[in-house]
Tab-separated table of N, CA and C in Angstrom:
chain	number	residue	atom	x	y	z
A	1	LYS	N	106.344	127.891	81.271
A	1	LYS	CA	106.993	126.885	82.093
A	1	LYS	C	106.324	125.549	81.842
A	2	LEU	N	107.123	124.524	81.854
A	2	LEU	CA	106.627	123.167	81.698
A	2	LEU	C	107.466	122.272	82.596
A	3	SER	N	106.809	121.453	83.376
A	3	SER	CA	107.550	120.505	84.212
A	3	SER	C	106.754	119.218	84.325
A	4	GLY	N	107.441	118.163	84.654
A	4	GLY	CA	106.789	116.870	84.809
A	4	GLY	C	107.565	115.989	85.756
A	5	SER	N	106.888	114.993	86.263
A	5	SER	CA	107.557	114.042	87.156
A	5	SER	C	106.881	112.686	87.050
A	6	LEU	N	107.660	111.683	87.332
A	6	LEU	CA	107.170	110.312	87.439
A	6	LEU	C	107.424	109.870	88.867
A	7	PHE	N	106.551	109.035	89.411
A	7	PHE	CA	106.797	108.560	90.768
A	7	PHE	C	106.436	107.088	90.897
A	8	TYR	N	107.068	106.485	91.867
A	8	TYR	CA	106.886	105.080	92.183
A	8	TYR	C	107.023	104.963	93.691
A	9	LYS	N	106.008	104.444	94.353
A	9	LYS	CA	106.042	104.288	95.806
A	9	LYS	C	105.541	102.900	96.175
A	10	LEU	N	106.229	102.263	97.088
A	10	LEU	CA	105.785	101.009	97.668
A	10	LEU	C	105.610	101.283	99.153
A	11	ILE	N	104.370	101.311	99.619
A	11	ILE	CA	104.052	101.774	100.967
A	11	ILE	C	103.563	100.607	101.811
A	12	SER	N	104.195	100.404	102.950
A	12	SER	CA	103.780	99.349	103.878
A	12	SER	C	102.814	99.901	104.914
A	13	ASN	N	101.922	99.054	105.389
A	13	ASN	CA	100.947	99.391	106.443
A	13	ASN	C	100.090	100.603	106.100
A	14	TRP	N	99.576	100.642	104.890
A	14	TRP	CA	98.689	101.715	104.445
A	14	TRP	C	97.337	101.539	105.152
A	15	ILE	N	96.942	102.546	105.900
A	15	ILE	CA	95.649	102.519	106.582
A	15	ILE	C	94.650	103.275	105.713
A	16	GLN	N	93.535	102.636	105.414
A	16	GLN	CA	92.506	103.277	104.612
A	16	GLN	C	91.167	103.154	105.328
A	17	TRP	N	90.409	104.246	105.303
A	17	TRP	CA	89.073	104.246	105.888
A	17	TRP	C	88.104	103.794	104.806
A	18	VAL	N	87.388	102.715	105.063
A	18	VAL	CA	86.456	102.164	104.079
A	18	VAL	C	85.051	102.127	104.668
A	19	PRO	N	84.032	102.291	103.808
A	19	PRO	CA	82.654	102.245	104.306
A	19	PRO	C	82.265	100.832	104.718
A	20	ASN	N	81.463	100.746	105.795
A	20	ASN	CA	80.950	99.438	106.191
A	20	ASN	C	79.466	99.355	105.843
A	21	SER	N	78.803	98.294	106.268
A	21	SER	CA	77.410	98.044	105.861
A	21	SER	C	76.407	99.048	106.415
A	22	VAL	N	76.754	99.762	107.495
A	22	VAL	CA	75.812	100.724	108.077
A	22	VAL	C	76.103	102.161	107.651
A	23	GLY	N	77.043	102.362	106.731
A	23	GLY	CA	77.299	103.688	106.192
A	23	GLY	C	78.370	104.489	106.903
A	24	SER	N	78.909	103.958	107.984
A	24	SER	CA	80.022	104.657	108.623
A	24	SER	C	81.327	104.071	108.089
A	25	TYR	N	82.444	104.642	108.500
A	25	TYR	CA	83.735	104.222	107.971
A	25	TYR	C	84.568	103.566	109.061
A	26	LYS	N	85.384	102.597	108.671
A	26	LYS	CA	86.280	101.934	109.618
A	26	LYS	C	87.671	101.831	109.000
A	27	PRO	N	88.707	101.887	109.836
A	27	PRO	CA	90.073	101.788	109.295
A	27	PRO	C	90.456	100.331	109.051
A	28	ILE	N	91.149	100.095	107.930
A	28	ILE	CA	91.721	98.774	107.678
A	28	ILE	C	93.171	98.953	107.239
A	29	ASN	N	93.985	97.967	107.536
A	29	ASN	CA	95.385	97.976	107.133
A	29	ASN	C	95.499	97.166	105.846
A	30	LEU	N	95.871	97.838	104.761
A	30	LEU	CA	95.978	97.164	103.468
A	30	LEU	C	97.318	96.451	103.283
A	31	GLN	N	98.192	96.465	104.284
A	31	GLN	CA	99.511	95.840	104.283
A	31	GLN	C	100.493	96.509	103.344
A	32	GLN	N	100.201	96.526	102.028
A	32	GLN	CA	101.143	97.154	101.114
A	32	GLN	C	100.405	97.717	99.894
A	33	VAL	N	100.727	98.963	99.552
A	33	VAL	CA	100.126	99.639	98.407
A	33	VAL	C	101.239	100.027	97.435
A	34	TYR	N	100.980	99.791	96.172
A	34	TYR	CA	101.911	100.124	95.098
A	34	TYR	C	101.306	101.303	94.350
A	35	SER	N	101.940	102.472	94.465
A	35	SER	CA	101.436	103.681	93.834
A	35	SER	C	102.457	104.175	92.814
A	36	ARG	N	101.966	104.460	91.620
A	36	ARG	CA	102.853	104.973	90.575
A	36	ARG	C	102.042	105.895	89.678
A	37	GLY	N	102.764	106.762	88.983
A	37	GLY	CA	102.046	107.672	88.114
A	37	GLY	C	102.913	108.794	87.594
A	38	SER	N	102.234	109.805	87.072
A	38	SER	CA	102.946	110.951	86.515
A	38	SER	C	102.151	112.220	86.802
A	39	GLU	N	102.871	113.321	86.831
A	39	GLU	CA	102.274	114.636	87.011
A	39	GLU	C	102.938	115.599	86.052
A	40	THR	N	102.141	116.490	85.477
A	40	THR	CA	102.701	117.537	84.626
A	40	THR	C	102.150	118.880	85.083
A	41	SER	N	102.927	119.903	84.870
A	41	SER	CA	102.511	121.263	85.201
A	41	SER	C	102.854	122.156	84.017
A	42	TRP	N	101.861	122.900	83.568
A	42	TRP	CA	102.008	123.805	82.438
A	42	TRP	C	101.624	125.195	82.900
A	43	GLN	N	102.396	126.183	82.503
A	43	GLN	CA	102.071	127.561	82.861
A	43	GLN	C	102.473	128.477	81.720
A	44	LEU	N	101.561	129.363	81.361
A	44	LEU	CA	101.795	130.333	80.309
A	44	LEU	C	101.345	131.687	80.850
A	45	ALA	N	102.206	132.685	80.747
A	45	ALA	CA	101.873	134.007	81.288
A	45	ALA	C	102.306	135.088	80.311
A	46	TYR	N	101.540	136.161	80.298
A	46	TYR	CA	101.856	137.326	79.488
A	46	TYR	C	101.556	138.554	80.328
A	47	SER	N	102.475	139.500	80.333
A	47	SER	CA	102.210	140.746	81.057
A	47	SER	C	102.698	141.943	80.244
A	48	LYS	N	101.956	143.021	80.376
A	48	LYS	CA	102.310	144.273	79.721
A	48	LYS	C	101.813	145.387	80.622
A	49	ASN	N	102.739	146.270	80.985
A	49	ASN	CA	102.448	147.342	81.924
A	49	ASN	C	101.878	146.746	83.214
A	50	LYS	N	100.651	147.092	83.586
A	50	LYS	CA	100.067	146.599	84.836
A	50	LYS	C	99.009	145.523	84.586
A	51	PHE	N	99.018	144.961	83.385
A	51	PHE	CA	98.061	143.928	83.007
A	51	PHE	C	98.787	142.592	82.881
A	52	LYS	N	98.174	141.522	83.399
A	52	LYS	CA	98.796	140.197	83.333
A	52	LYS	C	97.720	139.148	83.078
A	53	VAL	N	98.038	138.199	82.203
A	53	VAL	CA	97.184	137.048	81.930
A	53	VAL	C	98.000	135.809	82.244
A	54	GLN	N	97.404	134.867	82.961
A	54	GLN	CA	98.133	133.650	83.321
A	54	GLN	C	97.219	132.443	83.154
A	55	LEU	N	97.727	131.421	82.490
A	55	LEU	CA	97.012	130.168	82.294
A	55	LEU	C	97.848	129.059	82.915
A	56	LYS	N	97.230	128.252	83.780
A	56	LYS	CA	97.939	127.142	84.429
A	56	LYS	C	97.142	125.854	84.236
A	57	CYS	N	97.861	124.745	84.171
A	57	CYS	CA	97.212	123.441	84.063
A	57	CYS	C	98.109	122.397	84.734
A	58	ILE	N	97.529	121.624	85.622
A	58	ILE	CA	98.245	120.538	86.288
A	58	ILE	C	97.467	119.251	86.021
A	59	THR	N	98.147	118.254	85.484
A	59	THR	CA	97.505	116.969	85.207
A	59	THR	C	98.179	115.880	86.026
A	60	SER	N	97.422	114.839	86.335
A	60	SER	CA	98.033	113.706	87.015
A	60	SER	C	97.348	112.406	86.611
A	61	TYR	N	98.152	111.388	86.573
A	61	TYR	CA	97.690	110.018	86.375
A	61	TYR	C	98.256	109.220	87.531
A	62	VAL	N	97.383	108.618	88.318
A	62	VAL	CA	97.819	107.881	89.509
A	62	VAL	C	97.174	106.499	89.504
A	63	LEU	N	98.005	105.497	89.578
A	63	LEU	CA	97.534	104.123	89.712
A	63	LEU	C	98.020	103.630	91.068
A	64	SER	N	97.097	103.517	92.017
A	64	SER	CA	97.429	103.059	93.378
A	64	SER	C	96.653	101.786	93.648
A	65	THR	N	97.383	100.686	93.742
A	65	THR	CA	96.729	99.389	93.894
A	65	THR	C	97.227	98.669	95.140
A	66	VAL	N	96.377	97.776	95.640
A	66	VAL	CA	96.741	96.955	96.801
A	66	VAL	C	97.673	95.863	96.305
A	67	ASN	N	98.873	95.809	96.877
A	67	ASN	CA	99.894	94.860	96.456
A	67	ASN	C	99.902	93.602	97.338
A	68	LYS	N	99.687	93.782	98.642
A	68	LYS	CA	99.619	92.680	99.604
A	68	LYS	C	98.548	93.004	100.633
A	69	THR	N	97.811	91.983	101.044
A	69	THR	CA	96.783	92.193	102.054
A	69	THR	C	96.571	90.927	102.870
A	70	LYS	N	96.114	91.104	104.105
A	70	LYS	CA	95.751	89.974	104.966
A	70	LYS	C	94.243	89.839	105.063
A	71	LEU	N	93.517	90.656	104.298
A	71	LEU	CA	92.057	90.604	104.320
A	71	LEU	C	91.571	89.329	103.653
A	72	ASP	N	90.458	88.820	104.141
A	72	ASP	CA	89.869	87.599	103.578
A	72	ASP	C	89.397	87.817	102.152
A	73	GLY	N	89.506	86.800	101.335
A	73	GLY	CA	88.967	86.833	99.985
A	73	GLY	C	89.918	87.337	98.921
A	74	GLY	N	90.766	88.270	99.246
A	74	GLY	CA	91.724	88.787	98.283
A	74	GLY	C	91.114	89.556	97.131
A	75	GLU	N	89.823	89.984	97.262
A	75	GLU	CA	89.187	90.705	96.159
A	75	GLU	C	89.765	92.098	95.957
A	76	THR	N	90.582	92.573	96.890
A	76	THR	CA	91.179	93.903	96.756
A	76	THR	C	92.556	93.864	96.094
A	77	LEU	N	93.137	92.677	95.958
A	77	LEU	CA	94.478	92.577	95.360
A	77	LEU	C	94.485	93.141	93.939
A	78	ASN	N	95.492	93.967	93.658
A	78	ASN	CA	95.696	94.591	92.353
A	78	ASN	C	94.541	95.486	91.915
A	79	LYS	N	93.741	95.958	92.863
A	79	LYS	CA	92.627	96.858	92.573
A	79	LYS	C	92.997	98.281	92.988
A	80	GLN	N	92.455	99.253	92.255
A	80	GLN	CA	92.671	100.658	92.569
A	80	GLN	C	92.062	100.973	93.941
A	81	LEU	N	92.762	101.803	94.731
A	81	LEU	CA	92.244	102.215	96.033
A	81	LEU	C	90.934	102.981	95.857
A	82	ILE	N	90.042	102.814	96.812
A	82	ILE	CA	88.776	103.525	96.706
A	82	ILE	C	88.999	105.033	96.808
A	83	TYR	N	88.149	105.774	96.098
A	83	TYR	CA	88.142	107.239	96.073
A	83	TYR	C	89.462	107.855	95.619
A	84	THR	N	90.286	107.085	94.924
A	84	THR	CA	91.531	107.601	94.354
A	84	THR	C	91.371	107.653	92.839
A	85	PRO	N	91.166	108.846	92.287
A	85	PRO	CA	90.965	108.924	90.837
A	85	PRO	C	92.258	108.644	90.080
A	86	ARG	N	92.121	108.012	88.933
A	86	ARG	CA	93.301	107.797	88.093
A	86	ARG	C	93.704	109.079	87.392
A	87	TYR	N	92.732	109.854	86.939
A	87	TYR	CA	93.019	111.064	86.181
A	87	TYR	C	92.455	112.291	86.894
A	88	THR	N	93.256	113.340	86.972
A	88	THR	CA	92.773	114.632	87.449
A	88	THR	C	93.434	115.727	86.617
A	89	ILE	N	92.681	116.785	86.392
A	89	ILE	CA	93.198	117.966	85.706
A	89	ILE	C	92.705	119.184	86.483
A	90	ASN	N	93.619	120.056	86.848
A	90	ASN	CA	93.295	121.302	87.536
A	90	ASN	C	93.837	122.447	86.685
A	91	SER	N	92.958	123.357	86.288
A	91	SER	CA	93.397	124.453	85.437
A	91	SER	C	92.840	125.775	85.948
A	92	SER	N	93.515	126.850	85.564
A	92	SER	CA	93.042	128.177	85.946
A	92	SER	C	93.453	129.195	84.893
A	93	LEU	N	92.622	130.218	84.785
A	93	LEU	CA	92.899	131.355	83.932
A	93	LEU	C	92.700	132.589	84.796
A	94	THR	N	93.739	133.433	84.891
A	94	THR	CA	93.670	134.631	85.725
A	94	THR	C	93.978	135.856	84.885
A	95	LEU	N	93.115	136.861	85.009
A	95	LEU	CA	93.322	138.168	84.396
A	95	LEU	C	93.545	139.142	85.540
A	96	ARG	N	94.667	139.865	85.511
A	96	ARG	CA	95.009	140.767	86.605
A	96	ARG	C	95.332	142.147	86.043
A	97	TYR	N	94.747	143.165	86.668
A	97	TYR	CA	95.086	144.543	86.354
A	97	TYR	C	95.364	145.246	87.671
A	98	LYS	N	96.607	145.684	87.831
A	98	LYS	CA	97.067	146.283	89.093
A	98	LYS	C	96.758	145.334	90.248
A	99	THR	N	95.819	145.705	91.120
A	99	THR	CA	95.540	144.862	92.297
A	99	THR	C	94.181	144.170	92.202
A	100	LEU	N	93.554	144.227	91.042
A	100	LEU	CA	92.279	143.559	90.824
A	100	LEU	C	92.517	142.323	89.966
A	101	ALA	N	91.947	141.190	90.358
A	101	ALA	CA	92.126	139.952	89.592
A	101	ALA	C	90.806	139.214	89.484
A	102	ILE	N	90.615	138.587	88.331
A	102	ILE	CA	89.479	137.699	88.113
A	102	ILE	C	90.063	136.371	87.656
A	103	SER	N	89.655	135.303	88.340
A	103	SER	CA	90.187	133.976	88.032
A	103	SER	C	89.050	132.996	87.802
A	104	TYR	N	89.293	132.075	86.883
A	104	TYR	CA	88.373	130.962	86.640
A	104	TYR	C	89.161	129.681	86.874
A	105	PHE	N	88.679	128.846	87.771
A	105	PHE	CA	89.320	127.569	88.091
A	105	PHE	C	88.413	126.450	87.597
A	106	HIS	N	89.001	125.478	86.927
A	106	HIS	CA	88.215	124.339	86.447
A	106	HIS	C	88.972	123.053	86.790
A	107	ASN	N	88.268	122.133	87.421
A	107	ASN	CA	88.873	120.868	87.834
A	107	ASN	C	88.087	119.703	87.245
A	108	TYR	N	88.823	118.720	86.775
A	108	TYR	CA	88.221	117.471	86.309
A	108	TYR	C	88.756	116.354	87.192
A	109	THR	N	87.866	115.531	87.689
A	109	THR	CA	88.246	114.354	88.470
A	109	THR	C	87.622	113.150	87.791
A	110	GLY	N	88.440	112.160	87.467
A	110	GLY	CA	87.973	110.977	86.746
A	110	GLY	C	87.247	109.983	87.640
A	111	TYR	N	86.971	108.820	87.080
A	111	TYR	CA	86.279	107.758	87.817
A	111	TYR	C	87.015	107.450	89.112
A	112	ARG	N	86.232	107.202	90.174
A	112	ARG	CA	86.764	106.756	91.461
A	112	ARG	C	85.956	105.561	91.896
A	113	PHE	N	86.620	104.544	92.371
A	113	PHE	CA	85.910	103.361	92.831
A	113	PHE	C	85.406	103.590	94.249
A	114	ALA	N	84.185	103.121	94.520
A	114	ALA	CA	83.578	103.271	95.842
A	114	ALA	C	83.532	101.935	96.581
A	115	ALA	N	83.985	100.873	95.928
A	115	ALA	CA	84.048	99.548	96.561
A	115	ALA	C	85.464	99.010	96.376
A	116	SER	N	85.956	98.326	97.395
A	116	SER	CA	87.336	97.830	97.383
A	116	SER	C	87.618	96.841	96.259
A	117	ASP	N	86.587	96.129	95.782
A	117	ASP	CA	86.796	95.189	94.682
A	117	ASP	C	86.592	95.858	93.316
A	118	ASN	N	86.435	97.185	93.317
A	118	ASN	CA	86.259	98.001	92.116
A	118	ASN	C	84.979	97.687	91.340
A	119	SER	N	83.968	97.149	92.013
A	119	SER	CA	82.702	96.815	91.351
A	119	SER	C	81.734	98.002	91.319
A	120	VAL	N	81.966	99.013	92.155
A	120	VAL	CA	81.106	100.200	92.203
A	120	VAL	C	81.995	101.420	92.002
A	121	TRP	N	81.558	102.346	91.150
A	121	TRP	CA	82.366	103.531	90.906
A	121	TRP	C	81.480	104.767	90.822
A	122	LEU	N	82.126	105.908	91.004
A	122	LEU	CA	81.459	107.200	90.884
A	122	LEU	C	81.839	107.824	89.549
A	123	LYS	N	80.901	108.530	88.954
A	123	LYS	CA	81.136	109.157	87.655
A	123	LYS	C	82.173	110.274	87.776
A	124	PRO	N	82.907	110.516	86.694
A	124	PRO	CA	83.814	111.673	86.673
A	124	PRO	C	83.001	112.957	86.798
A	125	TYR	N	83.648	114.026	87.233
A	125	TYR	CA	82.935	115.290	87.343
A	125	TYR	C	83.840	116.464	87.018
A	126	HIS	N	83.189	117.556	86.638
A	126	HIS	CA	83.838	118.845	86.414
A	126	HIS	C	83.359	119.778	87.512
A	127	TYR	N	84.261	120.552	88.069
A	127	TYR	CA	83.913	121.504	89.122
A	127	TYR	C	84.621	122.815	88.813
A	128	SER	N	83.888	123.919	88.868
A	128	SER	CA	84.518	125.193	88.536
A	128	SER	C	84.150	126.282	89.538
A	129	THR	N	85.061	127.244	89.661
A	129	THR	CA	84.910	128.375	90.568
A	129	THR	C	85.315	129.642	89.833
A	130	LEU	N	84.551	130.684	90.038
A	130	LEU	CA	84.879	132.007	89.527
A	130	LEU	C	85.201	132.873	90.733
A	131	ARG	N	86.356	133.557	90.705
A	131	ARG	CA	86.826	134.310	91.869
A	131	ARG	C	87.271	135.704	91.447
A	132	ALA	N	86.857	136.690	92.213
A	132	ALA	CA	87.324	138.068	92.010
A	132	ALA	C	88.025	138.506	93.290
A	133	THR	N	89.193	139.145	93.143
A	133	THR	CA	89.940	139.598	94.320
A	133	THR	C	90.422	141.027	94.107
A	134	TYR	N	90.511	141.726	95.210
A	134	TYR	CA	91.091	143.061	95.218
A	134	TYR	C	92.061	143.096	96.386
A	135	SER	N	93.307	143.469	96.128
A	135	SER	CA	94.346	143.485	97.160
A	135	SER	C	94.762	144.912	97.482
A	136	TYR	N	95.083	145.115	98.741
A	136	TYR	CA	95.568	146.417	99.191
A	136	TYR	C	96.696	146.177	100.184
A	137	GLN	N	97.827	146.820	99.974
A	137	GLN	CA	98.993	146.683	100.851
A	137	GLN	C	99.000	147.832	101.867
A	138	PHE	N	99.028	147.493	103.145
A	138	PHE	CA	99.092	148.474	104.215
A	138	PHE	C	100.283	148.110	105.101
A	139	GLN	N	101.399	148.791	104.895
A	139	GLN	CA	102.666	148.485	105.556
A	139	GLN	C	103.001	147.015	105.335
A	140	LYS	N	103.081	146.197	106.388
A	140	LYS	CA	103.440	144.783	106.224
A	140	LYS	C	102.221	143.868	106.093
A	141	ILE	N	101.038	144.453	106.082
A	141	ILE	CA	99.807	143.672	105.985
A	141	ILE	C	99.204	143.849	104.597
A	142	GLU	N	98.931	142.731	103.950
A	142	GLU	CA	98.202	142.761	102.692
A	142	GLU	C	96.765	142.344	102.992
A	143	VAL	N	95.820	143.180	102.598
A	143	VAL	CA	94.405	142.898	102.781
A	143	VAL	C	93.853	142.484	101.424
A	144	GLU	N	93.204	141.329	101.394
A	144	GLU	CA	92.627	140.847	100.140
A	144	GLU	C	91.129	140.622	100.353
A	145	LEU	N	90.324	141.328	99.592
A	145	LEU	CA	88.879	141.128	99.582
A	145	LEU	C	88.576	140.179	98.434
A	146	PHE	N	87.720	139.188	98.662
A	146	PHE	CA	87.435	138.239	97.593
A	146	PHE	C	85.965	137.846	97.584
A	147	GLY	N	85.534	137.421	96.427
A	147	GLY	CA	84.205	136.855	96.245
A	147	GLY	C	84.302	135.672	95.306
A	148	ASN	N	83.649	134.587	95.662
A	148	ASN	CA	83.673	133.363	94.851
A	148	ASN	C	82.263	132.968	94.445
A	149	ILE	N	82.154	132.406	93.264
A	149	ILE	CA	80.977	131.644	92.872
A	149	ILE	C	81.493	130.218	92.716
A	150	ASN	N	81.107	129.333	93.625
A	150	ASN	CA	81.579	127.949	93.625
A	150	ASN	C	80.555	127.048	92.938
A	151	ASN	N	81.036	126.010	92.281
A	151	ASN	CA	80.212	125.095	91.495
A	151	ASN	C	79.408	125.905	90.468
A	152	VAL	N	80.141	126.683	89.695
A	152	VAL	CA	79.551	127.588	88.700
A	152	VAL	C	78.575	126.854	87.790
A	153	LEU	N	78.898	125.647	87.390
A	153	LEU	CA	78.054	124.893	86.460
A	153	LEU	C	76.818	124.307	87.139
A	154	ASN	N	76.712	124.464	88.467
A	154	ASN	CA	75.561	124.009	89.258
A	154	ASN	C	75.293	122.517	89.054
A	155	LYS	N	76.360	121.725	89.065
A	155	LYS	CA	76.257	120.284	88.820
A	155	LYS	C	76.076	119.513	90.121
A	156	GLN	N	75.319	118.420	90.055
A	156	GLN	CA	75.185	117.503	91.176
A	156	GLN	C	76.426	116.616	91.171
A	157	ILE	N	77.246	116.704	92.223
A	157	ILE	CA	78.521	116.002	92.274
A	157	ILE	C	78.599	115.180	93.559
A	158	GLU	N	79.029	113.926	93.419
A	158	GLU	CA	79.289	113.084	94.588
A	158	GLU	C	80.786	112.824	94.659
A	159	ILE	N	81.403	113.327	95.722
A	159	ILE	CA	82.822	113.055	95.932
A	159	ILE	C	82.962	111.718	96.661
A	160	LEU	N	82.048	111.445	97.595
A	160	LEU	CA	81.918	110.151	98.253
A	160	LEU	C	80.563	109.583	97.861
A	161	ASP	N	80.429	108.271	97.867
A	161	ASP	CA	79.199	107.605	97.466
A	161	ASP	C	78.016	108.093	98.315
A	162	ASN	N	76.956	108.523	97.645
A	162	ASN	CA	75.729	109.008	98.294
A	162	ASN	C	75.936	110.219	99.191
A	163	ARG	N	76.970	111.006	98.927
A	163	ARG	CA	77.234	112.229	99.690
A	163	ARG	C	77.512	113.372	98.716
A	164	PRO	N	76.446	113.980	98.195
A	164	PRO	CA	76.636	115.063	97.223
A	164	PRO	C	77.139	116.338	97.888
A	165	ILE	N	77.858	117.129	97.111
A	165	ILE	CA	78.305	118.436	97.595
A	165	ILE	C	77.233	119.472	97.254
A	166	ALA	N	77.409	120.674	97.760
A	166	ALA	CA	76.439	121.744	97.526
A	166	ALA	C	76.392	122.121	96.054
A	167	LEU	N	75.201	122.504	95.609
A	167	LEU	CA	75.085	123.068	94.275
A	167	LEU	C	75.734	124.445	94.298
A	168	ARG	N	75.487	125.272	93.315
A	168	ARG	CA	76.136	126.580	93.242
A	168	ARG	C	75.949	127.342	94.554
A	169	TYR	N	77.040	127.905	95.060
A	169	TYR	CA	76.960	128.734	96.263
A	169	TYR	C	77.984	129.853	96.174
A	170	PHE	N	77.769	130.873	96.989
A	170	PHE	CA	78.562	132.093	96.929
A	170	PHE	C	79.349	132.258	98.221
A	171	GLU	N	80.458	132.939	98.109
A	171	GLU	CA	81.346	133.116	99.259
A	171	GLU	C	82.009	134.485	99.128
A	172	ILE	N	82.051	135.230	100.223
A	172	ILE	CA	82.798	136.477	100.247
A	172	ILE	C	83.665	136.466	101.496
A	173	GLY	N	84.763	137.204	101.448
A	173	GLY	CA	85.629	137.199	102.617
A	173	GLY	C	86.762	138.196	102.519
A	174	VAL	N	87.497	138.231	103.607
A	174	VAL	CA	88.674	139.078	103.731
A	174	VAL	C	89.811	138.178	104.172
A	175	GLN	N	90.943	138.300	103.530
A	175	GLN	CA	92.127	137.534	103.910
A	175	GLN	C	93.227	138.515	104.243
A	176	LEU	N	93.857	138.312	105.383
A	176	LEU	CA	94.972	139.153	105.807
A	176	LEU	C	96.266	138.369	105.704
A	177	ASN	N	97.255	138.931	105.038
A	177	ASN	CA	98.567	138.294	104.893
A	177	ASN	C	99.622	139.205	105.488
A	178	TYR	N	100.409	138.655	106.383
A	178	TYR	CA	101.505	139.410	106.971
A	178	TYR	C	102.752	139.143	106.154
A	179	LYS	N	103.370	140.196	105.633
A	179	LYS	CA	104.550	140.039	104.786
A	179	LYS	C	105.752	140.675	105.466
A	180	GLN	N	106.681	139.826	105.832
A	180	GLN	CA	107.898	140.296	106.490
A	180	GLN	C	109.043	140.196	105.500
A	181	THR	N	109.834	141.257	105.402
A	181	THR	CA	110.958	141.245	104.457
A	181	THR	C	112.198	140.695	105.112
């Protein structure tokens, strides 16, 4: 499967939370934001008997800029919104046999500006997760046992300026899904 889309949005009264001098965030009205870009989705799957392999990839390019503002100075005009990456790629590879699945998820997030005038930015990062799941159907309830290894590459990542996320960590759980026909 292959699909794609283009978008164009002109948004009035866009409220954005921006950092202030003491490190907390405050809302500001950017008046008008012009957002445009493209998204693609790629999927390739192969199955034989009870074995299935699936590869997915979603890409996006987003340019979201301040079109009109009442803020003093005008340094935000025609600048990319803070913490809005221009490029992102989300991909996964899943191997499934009967009700057991192993998946690898890999995400790339490009440069993000941390200042409204685009003078400060955060480095792009790669983030990956390894997940194993086992599913069991009990009447209308599907029970899924899972285990994750998050931030597999054990990278120091800042999604917000000076706010790093956890290094490699583990997660286990049970998910219950009710399926009604």
